[in-house]
Amino acid sequence: MKRTLLVAIKILLSLGLLFAATHHLTAQALAAESKPIHTDSQQKLSGKIIFSTTAKAIESYQATELIQRFELNSTKSLYFNAVLDQPLTAYLQELAPELSAEEVNKIGNYQFTFYVDGSVVYTENLNLAAGLSTEKSSHKVLMKPFFSEASEDSWGRFLWMRFMHFGGEQAMTEGVHTLKIEIRPYVKTADIKIGNLIATGEISVQVVKPKATEQQIAIQPIQATHDWIISKDSYNKDLIRAMNKKIAEKDFKDISSVVVIKDGALLLEEYFNGSERASLHDPRSVGKSFASTMLGIAIAEGFIQSERQSLSEFYPLKNYQNYSTQKANVSLKDLMTMTSGFAGDDSDSASQGNEENMYPTPDWVKFTLDLPMQNPTSSAKEWSYFTAGVVILGDVLHQKIPDGLEAYADKKLFAPLGITEYQWQYTPQKVANTAGGIRLRALDFAKYGQLYKNGGSWGKQQIIPADWVKASLAEQVARTEQKDGGHYGYLFWNDRIQSGQQSFEVAYASGNGGNKIFIFKDIPLVIVITAKAYNKAYGHPQVAQMISDYLLPAILH
């Protein structure tokens, strides 16, 4: 989920489509875009990109609001304003004259090229879904935020994030740099046709890196705790100090905690950016994995017969919209493995069942069960990340277990683990929200990960059936968004992590912002990383780098 999700980050980052969804600007910015340009302003600025810290119509800017220099680490907004000779649709029809305006708007958009100090760093053909058709057809000024104090949803912000991730961060080292941007039209027919340059501009960017103090770099001593044995194993302290330095200097951004459990003992416990041991972290979609946990326990106790039970056994589906036998046959397992076939894909902003369409509705279960199936005539089970389906799992559990899901989870999971401090989020029906967002301490997320590493046991108690743990962490289905063999289990991800010359199989819970609980299969490690890089392109990749380049080499030195 976008609040939980990221999945979306990881799913689409490799395709260069992340976050390029169609979004509205603020009302002020949209109104500014809609105003016509005065003839003299247009003639003076045609073909140019100018930069500002506010969103206004071109002729309304004061000289002080148009900037030639920007400090990258400031909290000010940065908007680009591209002044065009004609609307985008006209440029697209020059590339595909045989097509109507409506047709070219569906197959064309802008191409952006970013230069740093004269060298090309990043080029992107903007996602076809980015931008409203009315904007493409009528606007001669393209104005979007690269970042803003309001943090409004805009493809401009996400384009900037991708540029920074795919080279911008490395190119713009500390100092002053020249950032140049070129915009061209493109259409995607049998091949991709790129048009001539339609706007260009440059701005001086000053990069000031924060300086880490020794206190920030130093490895934090672990205080005694009754919950964990403190490990006496050694590790490469220089690598951990180097990781801490990158966190302090914002090369790794928005990290809040790192906990490492080795051989069941607490090896490393680090907190950053104002968090501490008592902090409750919001890991977004990490919470989905807890739905799988509770379903396994409920099946073992007989409250639910099997994960193979179908939706028709729990809901009168004919009372909902778009009834079909295919929908009736969707199983709980299908929902856990994200192969239900509902018309819901959180990675696609245009998908009817996208989670962002669910949240404003008064009944999330009804929203989900009203959805049509993606391919009504096909029985193929394709993987598609579908948050709304996990809401259904939580609702089924809430129906079938004594005193509801929240009380059951406390009695059967949290209490046996000695977890007393936690917070659920809730659906509109006040059911514990299994879509994500359950908040725990970092050390308690580590308990949850170690519980799975132990095969479901904690102390002398078998909390989760061992066969359920095995099935949950197994490679149940291939993830279609990834070509390198990534898989998905029962609301757990499954991948291989490369570190140096070694490769390690790992199952993990994952949530928007870079939140992870890694359960390594072939080495005795559980690693928890919590972060607040929500909806940021760097959220998941930077955590992968922390694991591969710092934590694993340090621990396995």
Coordinates of C-alpha atoms in Angstrom, one line a residue:
M1 CA 0.0 0.0 0.0
K2 CA 1.2 3.5 -0.6
R3 CA 0.8 4.1 3.1
T4 CA 2.1 0.6 3.7
L5 CA 3.5 -0.1 0.3
L6 CA 6.1 -0.2 -1.5
V7 CA 5.9 -2.6 -2.6
A8 CA 5.2 -0.2 -5.2
I9 CA 8.7 1.1 -4.9
K10 CA 10.3 -2.3 -5.4
I11 CA 7.8 -3.5 -8.0
L12 CA 8.2 -0.6 -10.5
L13 CA 11.6 0.9 -9.7
S14 CA 13.4 -1.4 -12.2
L15 CA 10.9 -0.4 -14.9
G16 CA 11.3 3.3 -14.3
L17 CA 7.6 3.7 -13.8
L18 CA 7.5 4.2 -10.1
F19 CA 5.2 6.9 -8.9
A20 CA 4.5 8.3 -12.4
A21 CA 0.8 8.1 -11.8
T22 CA -1.7 10.7 -12.7
H23 CA -2.2 13.1 -9.9
H24 CA -3.6 16.6 -9.4
L25 CA -1.5 19.5 -8.4
T26 CA -2.7 21.7 -5.6
A27 CA -5.7 23.9 -6.5
Q28 CA -3.5 26.9 -6.6
A29 CA -1.0 25.3 -8.9
L30 CA -3.6 23.9 -11.2
A31 CA -5.3 27.2 -11.5
A32 CA -2.0 28.8 -12.3
E33 CA -1.4 26.3 -15.1
S34 CA -4.8 26.9 -16.6
K35 CA -4.3 30.7 -17.1
P36 CA -3.3 31.8 -20.6
I37 CA 0.1 33.3 -21.2
H38 CA 0.4 36.9 -22.3
T39 CA 1.8 37.1 -25.8
D40 CA 4.9 39.1 -24.7
S41 CA 5.7 36.6 -21.9
Q42 CA 5.3 33.7 -24.2
Q43 CA 7.5 35.2 -26.9
K44 CA 10.2 36.0 -24.3
L45 CA 10.2 32.7 -22.6
S46 CA 9.1 30.2 -25.3
G47 CA 11.3 27.1 -25.3
K48 CA 12.7 27.8 -21.9
I49 CA 12.5 26.2 -18.5
I50 CA 12.5 28.6 -15.6
F51 CA 12.6 27.7 -11.9
S52 CA 10.7 29.1 -9.0
T53 CA 9.9 28.5 -5.3
T54 CA 6.2 29.1 -5.7
A55 CA 3.4 28.0 -8.1
K56 CA 2.0 30.8 -10.2
A57 CA 1.1 31.7 -13.7
I58 CA 4.1 32.8 -15.7
E59 CA 3.1 36.5 -16.0
S60 CA 2.4 36.7 -12.2
Y61 CA 5.9 35.9 -11.1
Q62 CA 8.0 38.6 -9.4
A63 CA 11.7 38.7 -10.2
T64 CA 12.5 37.5 -6.7
E65 CA 10.4 34.4 -7.2
L66 CA 12.4 33.2 -10.3
I67 CA 15.6 31.6 -9.2
Q68 CA 18.9 30.7 -10.8
R69 CA 20.4 29.1 -7.7
F70 CA 19.0 26.6 -5.3
E71 CA 20.3 24.9 -2.1
L72 CA 19.4 21.2 -2.5
N73 CA 19.1 20.5 1.2
S74 CA 16.9 23.5 2.0
T75 CA 13.2 23.1 3.0
K76 CA 12.0 25.4 0.2
S77 CA 9.9 24.3 -2.7
L78 CA 11.3 24.0 -6.2
Y79 CA 9.0 24.2 -9.3
F80 CA 10.0 24.0 -12.9
N81 CA 8.0 25.9 -15.5
A82 CA 8.5 24.9 -19.1
V83 CA 7.1 27.4 -21.6
L84 CA 6.1 25.7 -24.9
D85 CA 5.2 27.0 -28.4
Q86 CA 2.1 24.7 -28.4
P87 CA 0.5 22.1 -26.2
L88 CA 2.0 18.6 -26.0
T89 CA -0.7 17.0 -28.1
A90 CA 0.3 19.1 -31.1
Y91 CA 3.9 17.9 -30.8
L92 CA 2.7 14.3 -30.5
Q93 CA 0.7 14.6 -33.7
E94 CA 3.7 15.8 -35.5
L95 CA 5.3 12.5 -34.6
A96 CA 2.2 10.5 -35.4
P97 CA 0.1 12.6 -37.9
E98 CA -2.2 9.7 -38.7
L99 CA -3.6 9.6 -35.2
S100 CA -6.2 11.8 -33.6
A101 CA -5.5 14.0 -30.6
E102 CA -7.2 11.5 -28.3
E103 CA -5.2 8.7 -29.7
V104 CA -1.8 10.3 -29.4
N105 CA -2.5 11.4 -25.9
K106 CA -2.7 7.7 -25.0
I107 CA 0.6 6.8 -26.6
G108 CA 2.7 9.8 -26.0
N109 CA 4.2 12.1 -23.3
Y110 CA 7.3 14.1 -22.4
Q111 CA 10.8 12.8 -22.4
F112 CA 13.1 14.4 -19.8
T113 CA 16.9 14.5 -19.9
F114 CA 18.9 15.6 -16.8
Y115 CA 22.4 16.8 -17.2
V116 CA 24.8 17.5 -14.3
D117 CA 27.8 19.7 -15.1
G118 CA 27.4 19.0 -18.8
S119 CA 27.1 15.2 -18.6
V120 CA 23.8 13.2 -19.2
V121 CA 22.9 11.5 -15.9
Y122 CA 19.3 10.4 -16.5
T123 CA 16.7 10.2 -19.3
E124 CA 13.2 9.1 -18.9
N125 CA 10.2 8.8 -21.2
L126 CA 7.5 9.8 -18.7
N127 CA 4.9 7.2 -18.0
L128 CA 1.9 7.5 -20.4
A129 CA -0.4 7.8 -17.5
A130 CA 1.3 10.9 -16.1
G131 CA -0.7 14.0 -16.8
L132 CA -4.3 14.7 -17.6
S133 CA -5.4 14.6 -21.2
T134 CA -6.8 18.1 -20.8
E135 CA -3.3 19.3 -19.7
K136 CA -1.7 17.7 -22.7
S137 CA -4.2 19.2 -25.2
S138 CA -4.5 22.7 -23.9
H139 CA -1.6 23.8 -21.7
K140 CA 1.3 25.7 -23.1
V141 CA 3.0 25.9 -19.7
L142 CA 4.1 22.7 -18.0
M143 CA 4.5 23.5 -14.3
K144 CA 5.2 20.9 -11.7
P145 CA 7.1 20.6 -8.4
F146 CA 10.3 18.7 -8.1
F147 CA 9.8 19.0 -4.4
S148 CA 7.6 21.2 -2.2
E149 CA 6.8 22.1 1.3
A150 CA 3.3 20.8 0.7
S151 CA 4.5 17.4 -0.5
E152 CA 1.6 17.2 -2.9
D153 CA 1.2 14.1 -5.1
S154 CA 2.7 15.0 -8.5
W155 CA 4.6 13.1 -11.1
G156 CA 7.1 15.9 -11.0
R157 CA 8.2 14.9 -7.5
F158 CA 8.5 11.3 -8.4
L159 CA 10.4 12.1 -11.5
W160 CA 12.9 14.0 -9.4
M161 CA 13.2 11.0 -7.0
R162 CA 14.0 8.7 -9.8
F163 CA 16.6 11.1 -11.3
M164 CA 18.3 11.3 -7.9
H165 CA 18.2 7.6 -7.4
F166 CA 19.5 6.7 -10.9
G167 CA 22.6 8.9 -10.8
G168 CA 21.7 12.4 -9.5
E169 CA 22.7 11.6 -5.9
Q170 CA 26.1 10.4 -7.1
A171 CA 26.7 13.2 -9.6
M172 CA 25.8 16.0 -7.2
T173 CA 28.5 15.7 -4.6
E174 CA 29.1 18.5 -2.1
G175 CA 29.6 21.8 -3.8
V176 CA 28.0 23.7 -6.6
H177 CA 26.7 22.0 -9.8
T178 CA 24.9 23.1 -13.0
L179 CA 21.7 21.1 -13.5
K180 CA 20.3 21.3 -17.0
I181 CA 17.0 19.8 -18.1
E182 CA 15.8 19.2 -21.7
I183 CA 12.2 18.2 -22.6
R184 CA 11.2 16.5 -25.8
P185 CA 7.9 14.8 -26.9
Y186 CA 7.8 11.1 -27.6
V187 CA 5.2 8.6 -28.9
K188 CA 5.2 4.8 -28.4
T189 CA 3.9 3.2 -31.6
A190 CA 5.6 0.1 -33.0
D191 CA 8.8 1.7 -31.7
I192 CA 9.5 4.9 -29.8
K193 CA 9.7 8.1 -31.7
I194 CA 11.5 11.1 -30.0
G195 CA 10.7 14.6 -31.2
N196 CA 12.8 17.7 -31.3
L197 CA 13.8 19.7 -28.2
I198 CA 10.8 21.8 -27.0
A199 CA 12.1 23.3 -23.8
T200 CA 15.4 23.6 -21.9
G201 CA 16.8 25.4 -18.9
E202 CA 19.4 25.2 -16.2
I203 CA 19.9 26.1 -12.6
S204 CA 22.8 26.2 -10.3
V205 CA 22.5 23.7 -7.4
Q206 CA 24.4 24.0 -4.2
V207 CA 24.8 20.7 -2.3
V208 CA 25.7 21.0 1.4
K209 CA 26.3 17.7 3.1
P210 CA 25.7 17.5 6.9
K211 CA 28.8 16.6 8.9
A212 CA 28.6 13.6 11.1
T213 CA 29.8 13.9 14.7
E214 CA 31.6 11.1 16.5
Q215 CA 28.6 10.6 18.7
Q216 CA 26.5 9.9 15.5
I217 CA 29.1 7.5 14.1
A218 CA 29.8 5.6 17.3
I219 CA 28.3 2.2 17.7
Q220 CA 25.5 2.5 20.3
P221 CA 26.0 0.3 23.4
I222 CA 23.3 -2.2 24.0
Q223 CA 21.5 -1.8 27.4
A224 CA 20.7 -4.9 29.4
T225 CA 17.3 -6.4 28.5
H226 CA 15.3 -9.3 29.9
D227 CA 13.9 -10.1 26.4
W228 CA 17.2 -10.9 24.7
I229 CA 20.6 -12.6 25.5
I230 CA 23.3 -10.1 24.4
S231 CA 25.6 -11.7 21.8
K232 CA 29.3 -11.9 22.5
D233 CA 30.2 -12.5 18.8
S234 CA 32.5 -10.1 17.1
Y235 CA 31.8 -8.1 14.0
N236 CA 33.5 -5.5 11.8
K237 CA 33.0 -2.3 13.8
D238 CA 34.5 -0.1 11.1
L239 CA 31.8 -1.1 8.6
I240 CA 29.1 -0.4 11.1
R241 CA 30.6 3.0 11.9
A242 CA 30.8 3.7 8.1
M243 CA 27.1 2.8 7.8
N244 CA 26.2 5.1 10.8
K245 CA 28.2 7.9 9.1
K246 CA 26.2 7.5 5.9
I247 CA 23.0 7.6 7.9
A248 CA 24.1 10.8 9.8
E249 CA 25.2 12.5 6.6
K250 CA 21.9 11.6 4.9
D251 CA 23.4 9.4 2.3
F252 CA 21.0 6.8 3.8
K253 CA 17.9 8.8 4.5
D254 CA 15.1 8.5 7.1
I255 CA 16.5 5.4 8.8
S256 CA 15.1 5.0 12.3
S257 CA 16.5 1.7 13.6
V258 CA 18.7 -1.3 12.8
V259 CA 18.5 -4.4 14.9
V260 CA 20.6 -7.6 14.2
I261 CA 19.9 -10.9 15.9
K262 CA 22.6 -13.6 15.4
D263 CA 22.1 -17.2 16.7
G264 CA 19.1 -15.9 18.6
A265 CA 21.1 -13.3 20.5
L266 CA 21.1 -9.5 20.2
L267 CA 24.2 -8.4 18.3
L268 CA 23.4 -4.9 17.2
E269 CA 20.8 -2.3 18.2
E270 CA 21.1 1.2 16.6
Y271 CA 18.6 4.1 16.6
F272 CA 18.6 7.2 14.4
N273 CA 16.8 10.4 13.7
G274 CA 15.2 10.8 17.1
S275 CA 14.0 7.2 17.6
E276 CA 15.0 5.1 20.6
R277 CA 14.3 1.7 22.1
A278 CA 10.8 2.6 23.3
S279 CA 9.8 4.1 19.9
L280 CA 6.9 2.4 18.1
H281 CA 7.6 2.2 14.4
D282 CA 5.1 2.3 11.6
P283 CA 6.3 -0.2 9.1
R284 CA 3.3 0.0 6.8
S285 CA 2.9 -3.3 4.8
V286 CA 5.1 -5.2 7.1
G287 CA 1.8 -5.6 9.0
K288 CA 0.4 -7.7 6.2
S289 CA 2.6 -10.6 7.3
F290 CA 0.8 -10.6 10.7
A291 CA -2.4 -11.6 8.8
S292 CA -0.7 -14.7 7.6
T293 CA 0.5 -15.5 11.1
M294 CA -2.9 -15.2 12.6
L295 CA -4.5 -17.2 9.9
G296 CA -2.0 -20.1 10.5
I297 CA -2.8 -20.0 14.2
A298 CA -6.6 -19.9 13.6
I299 CA -6.4 -22.9 11.2
A300 CA -4.4 -24.9 13.8
E301 CA -7.1 -24.2 16.4
G302 CA -9.9 -25.1 14.1
F303 CA -11.6 -21.7 13.8
I304 CA -10.9 -21.8 10.1
Q305 CA -10.8 -25.1 8.2
S306 CA -8.1 -24.4 5.7
E307 CA -6.4 -21.7 3.6
R308 CA -8.0 -23.4 0.6
Q309 CA -11.5 -22.3 1.7
S310 CA -13.1 -20.0 -0.8
L311 CA -14.7 -16.6 -0.4
S312 CA -18.1 -18.0 -1.0
E313 CA -17.8 -19.9 2.3
F314 CA -17.5 -16.6 4.2
Y315 CA -19.6 -14.1 2.2
P316 CA -22.9 -14.0 0.3
L317 CA -21.1 -12.9 -2.9
K318 CA -24.3 -12.6 -5.0
N319 CA -25.2 -9.7 -2.8
Y320 CA -22.1 -7.8 -4.1
Q321 CA -21.5 -6.3 -7.5
N322 CA -19.8 -8.2 -10.4
Y323 CA -20.6 -11.7 -9.1
S324 CA -18.9 -14.6 -10.9
T325 CA -18.0 -18.2 -10.1
Q326 CA -14.4 -17.2 -10.5
K327 CA -14.7 -14.7 -7.7
A328 CA -16.6 -17.2 -5.6
N329 CA -13.8 -19.7 -6.0
V330 CA -11.0 -17.3 -4.8
S331 CA -9.4 -18.9 -1.8
L332 CA -7.7 -17.5 1.3
K333 CA -4.5 -18.8 -0.1
D334 CA -5.0 -16.9 -3.3
L335 CA -5.4 -13.7 -1.2
M336 CA -2.2 -14.5 0.7
T337 CA -0.1 -15.2 -2.4
M338 CA -1.5 -12.1 -4.3
T339 CA -3.0 -14.3 -7.0
S340 CA -6.7 -13.8 -6.4
G341 CA -7.4 -12.4 -9.9
F342 CA -9.4 -9.4 -8.6
A343 CA -9.1 -6.2 -10.7
G344 CA -6.7 -4.7 -8.2
D345 CA -3.1 -3.8 -8.6
D346 CA -1.5 -1.4 -6.2
S347 CA 1.4 -0.7 -8.7
D348 CA -1.1 0.6 -11.2
S349 CA -2.7 3.9 -10.3
A350 CA -5.4 3.3 -13.0
S351 CA -6.4 0.0 -11.5
Q352 CA -9.9 -0.1 -10.2
G353 CA -8.9 -2.0 -7.1
N354 CA -5.8 0.1 -6.3
E355 CA -5.6 0.6 -2.5
E356 CA -5.8 4.4 -2.9
N357 CA -9.3 4.0 -4.2
M358 CA -10.2 1.9 -1.2
Y359 CA -9.2 4.2 1.7
P360 CA -11.8 6.9 1.1
T361 CA -14.6 4.5 1.1
P362 CA -16.8 3.8 4.2
D363 CA -16.5 0.0 3.9
W364 CA -13.3 -1.6 2.7
V365 CA -14.7 -5.1 2.6
K366 CA -17.6 -4.0 0.4
F367 CA -15.2 -2.1 -1.9
T368 CA -13.1 -5.2 -2.4
L369 CA -15.9 -7.7 -2.9
D370 CA -17.7 -5.4 -5.3
L371 CA -14.6 -5.4 -7.6
P372 CA -14.8 -7.3 -10.9
M373 CA -12.2 -9.9 -11.8
Q374 CA -9.3 -8.9 -14.0
N375 CA -9.7 -11.6 -16.6
P376 CA -13.2 -13.1 -16.2
T377 CA -12.6 -15.8 -18.8
S378 CA -9.1 -16.9 -17.6
S379 CA -8.3 -19.2 -14.7
A380 CA -4.6 -18.3 -14.8
K381 CA -3.3 -17.1 -11.4
E382 CA -1.0 -14.2 -12.0
W383 CA 0.8 -12.3 -9.2
S384 CA -0.4 -8.8 -8.5
Y385 CA 0.1 -6.8 -5.3
F386 CA -3.3 -6.3 -3.9
T387 CA -3.7 -4.7 -0.5
A388 CA -7.5 -4.8 -0.5
G389 CA -7.3 -8.6 -0.5
V390 CA -5.4 -8.7 2.8
V391 CA -8.2 -6.6 4.3
I392 CA -10.6 -9.4 3.4
L393 CA -8.3 -11.9 5.2
G394 CA -8.4 -9.7 8.4
D395 CA -12.2 -9.5 8.1
V396 CA -12.5 -13.3 7.8
L397 CA -10.3 -13.8 10.8
H398 CA -12.3 -11.2 12.8
Q399 CA -15.6 -13.0 12.0
K400 CA -14.4 -16.5 12.9
I401 CA -12.1 -16.2 15.9
P402 CA -13.3 -15.6 19.5
D403 CA -13.6 -12.0 20.6
G404 CA -12.3 -10.7 17.3
L405 CA -8.9 -10.4 15.7
E406 CA -7.3 -7.8 18.0
A407 CA -8.0 -9.8 21.2
Y408 CA -7.0 -13.1 19.5
A409 CA -3.7 -11.6 18.3
D410 CA -2.9 -10.3 21.8
K411 CA -3.6 -13.7 23.4
K412 CA -2.1 -16.0 20.8
L413 CA 0.9 -14.0 19.5
F414 CA 1.9 -10.9 21.4
A415 CA 1.4 -12.1 25.0
P416 CA 3.5 -15.3 24.4
L417 CA 6.3 -13.2 22.9
G418 CA 6.1 -10.8 25.8
I419 CA 5.1 -7.9 23.6
T420 CA 3.0 -5.4 25.5
E421 CA 3.6 -2.1 23.7
Y422 CA 1.9 -2.0 20.3
Q423 CA -0.7 -0.1 18.3
W424 CA -3.1 -1.3 15.7
Q425 CA -4.6 0.8 13.0
Y426 CA -8.3 0.1 12.2
T427 CA -10.6 -0.2 9.2
P428 CA -13.7 2.0 9.1
Q429 CA -15.6 -0.9 10.7
K430 CA -13.1 -0.8 13.7
V431 CA -11.4 -4.1 12.7
A432 CA -7.7 -4.4 13.2
N433 CA -6.2 -3.4 9.9
T434 CA -4.2 -6.2 8.3
A435 CA -3.4 -4.1 5.3
G436 CA -0.5 -2.7 7.3
G437 CA 0.6 -0.2 9.9
I438 CA 0.7 -2.1 13.1
R439 CA 3.3 -0.3 15.3
L440 CA 5.8 -2.1 17.5
R441 CA 9.3 -1.5 19.0
A442 CA 12.2 -2.5 16.8
L443 CA 13.2 -5.2 19.3
D444 CA 9.7 -6.6 19.1
F445 CA 9.7 -6.7 15.3
A446 CA 12.9 -8.7 15.9
K447 CA 11.1 -11.1 18.1
Y448 CA 8.5 -11.6 15.4
G449 CA 11.3 -12.4 12.9
Q450 CA 13.1 -14.7 15.2
L451 CA 9.9 -16.5 15.9
Y452 CA 9.8 -17.5 12.2
K453 CA 13.5 -18.2 12.3
N454 CA 12.8 -20.7 15.1
G455 CA 10.2 -22.4 13.0
G456 CA 7.3 -20.9 15.0
S457 CA 8.5 -21.6 18.5
W458 CA 9.4 -19.2 21.3
G459 CA 10.9 -20.6 24.4
K460 CA 9.1 -23.9 25.1
Q461 CA 5.9 -22.8 23.3
Q462 CA 5.0 -23.6 19.6
I463 CA 3.1 -20.4 18.8
I464 CA 2.8 -20.9 15.0
P465 CA 2.6 -24.4 13.5
A466 CA 6.0 -25.3 12.0
D467 CA 4.5 -26.5 8.7
W468 CA 2.7 -23.1 8.4
V469 CA 6.0 -21.2 8.9
K470 CA 7.6 -23.3 6.3
A471 CA 4.8 -22.7 3.8
S472 CA 4.7 -19.0 4.6
L473 CA 8.4 -18.4 3.8
A474 CA 8.5 -20.7 0.8
E475 CA 8.5 -19.7 -2.9
Q476 CA 4.8 -20.1 -3.4
V477 CA 4.5 -18.0 -6.6
A478 CA 6.9 -16.1 -9.0
R479 CA 6.5 -12.4 -8.9
T480 CA 5.8 -11.2 -12.4
E481 CA 7.3 -7.7 -11.8
Q482 CA 10.8 -9.1 -11.5
K483 CA 12.9 -11.1 -13.9
D484 CA 15.6 -12.3 -11.5
G485 CA 13.6 -15.1 -9.8
G486 CA 11.9 -13.2 -7.0
H487 CA 9.0 -15.1 -5.4
Y488 CA 6.2 -14.6 -2.9
G489 CA 5.0 -16.8 0.0
Y490 CA 2.1 -16.4 2.4
L491 CA 2.4 -12.5 2.7
F492 CA 6.2 -12.8 2.8
W493 CA 8.6 -11.9 0.1
N494 CA 11.3 -14.3 -1.0
D495 CA 14.6 -13.3 -2.7
R496 CA 18.3 -13.8 -2.9
I497 CA 20.6 -11.1 -1.5
Q498 CA 24.1 -10.7 -3.1
S499 CA 26.9 -9.6 -0.8
G500 CA 30.4 -9.7 -2.3
Q501 CA 30.8 -13.1 -3.8
Q502 CA 28.1 -14.7 -1.7
S503 CA 24.4 -15.1 -2.2
F504 CA 21.9 -15.7 0.5
E505 CA 18.3 -16.7 0.4
V506 CA 16.0 -14.6 2.5
A507 CA 12.3 -14.3 3.3
Y508 CA 11.1 -11.0 4.6
A509 CA 8.2 -8.8 5.5
S510 CA 8.4 -5.5 3.7
G511 CA 6.7 -2.1 4.0
N512 CA 6.7 1.3 2.3
G513 CA 9.6 3.5 3.3
G514 CA 12.2 0.8 3.5
N515 CA 10.8 -1.2 6.4
K516 CA 12.0 -4.8 6.6
I517 CA 12.2 -7.9 8.7
F518 CA 14.8 -10.1 7.1
I519 CA 14.7 -13.9 8.0
F520 CA 17.8 -15.5 6.4
K521 CA 17.3 -19.1 5.5
D522 CA 20.9 -20.4 5.3
I523 CA 22.7 -18.3 8.0
P524 CA 21.5 -17.7 11.6
L525 CA 20.5 -14.1 11.1
V526 CA 17.4 -11.9 11.6
I527 CA 17.8 -8.2 10.7
V528 CA 15.2 -5.5 11.3
I529 CA 15.4 -2.1 9.6
T530 CA 12.8 0.5 10.2
A531 CA 12.6 3.7 8.2
K532 CA 10.3 6.7 7.3
A533 CA 11.2 7.1 3.6
Y534 CA 7.6 6.7 2.7
N535 CA 6.8 6.9 -1.0
K536 CA 10.5 7.8 -1.7
A537 CA 12.3 6.1 -4.6
Y538 CA 15.4 5.5 -2.4
G539 CA 13.5 3.8 0.4
H540 CA 14.0 0.2 -0.5
P541 CA 17.2 0.4 -2.6
Q542 CA 19.1 2.1 0.2
V543 CA 18.1 -0.7 2.6
A544 CA 19.3 -3.3 0.1
Q545 CA 22.7 -1.4 0.0
M546 CA 22.9 -1.3 3.8
I547 CA 22.4 -5.1 3.9
S548 CA 24.7 -6.0 1.1
D549 CA 27.5 -3.5 1.6
Y550 CA 27.6 -3.0 5.3
L551 CA 25.6 -5.3 7.6
L552 CA 26.3 -8.7 6.0
P553 CA 30.0 -8.1 5.4
A554 CA 30.4 -6.7 9.0
I555 CA 28.5 -9.6 10.6
L556 CA 30.1 -12.4 8.5
H557 CA 33.6 -10.9 8.4

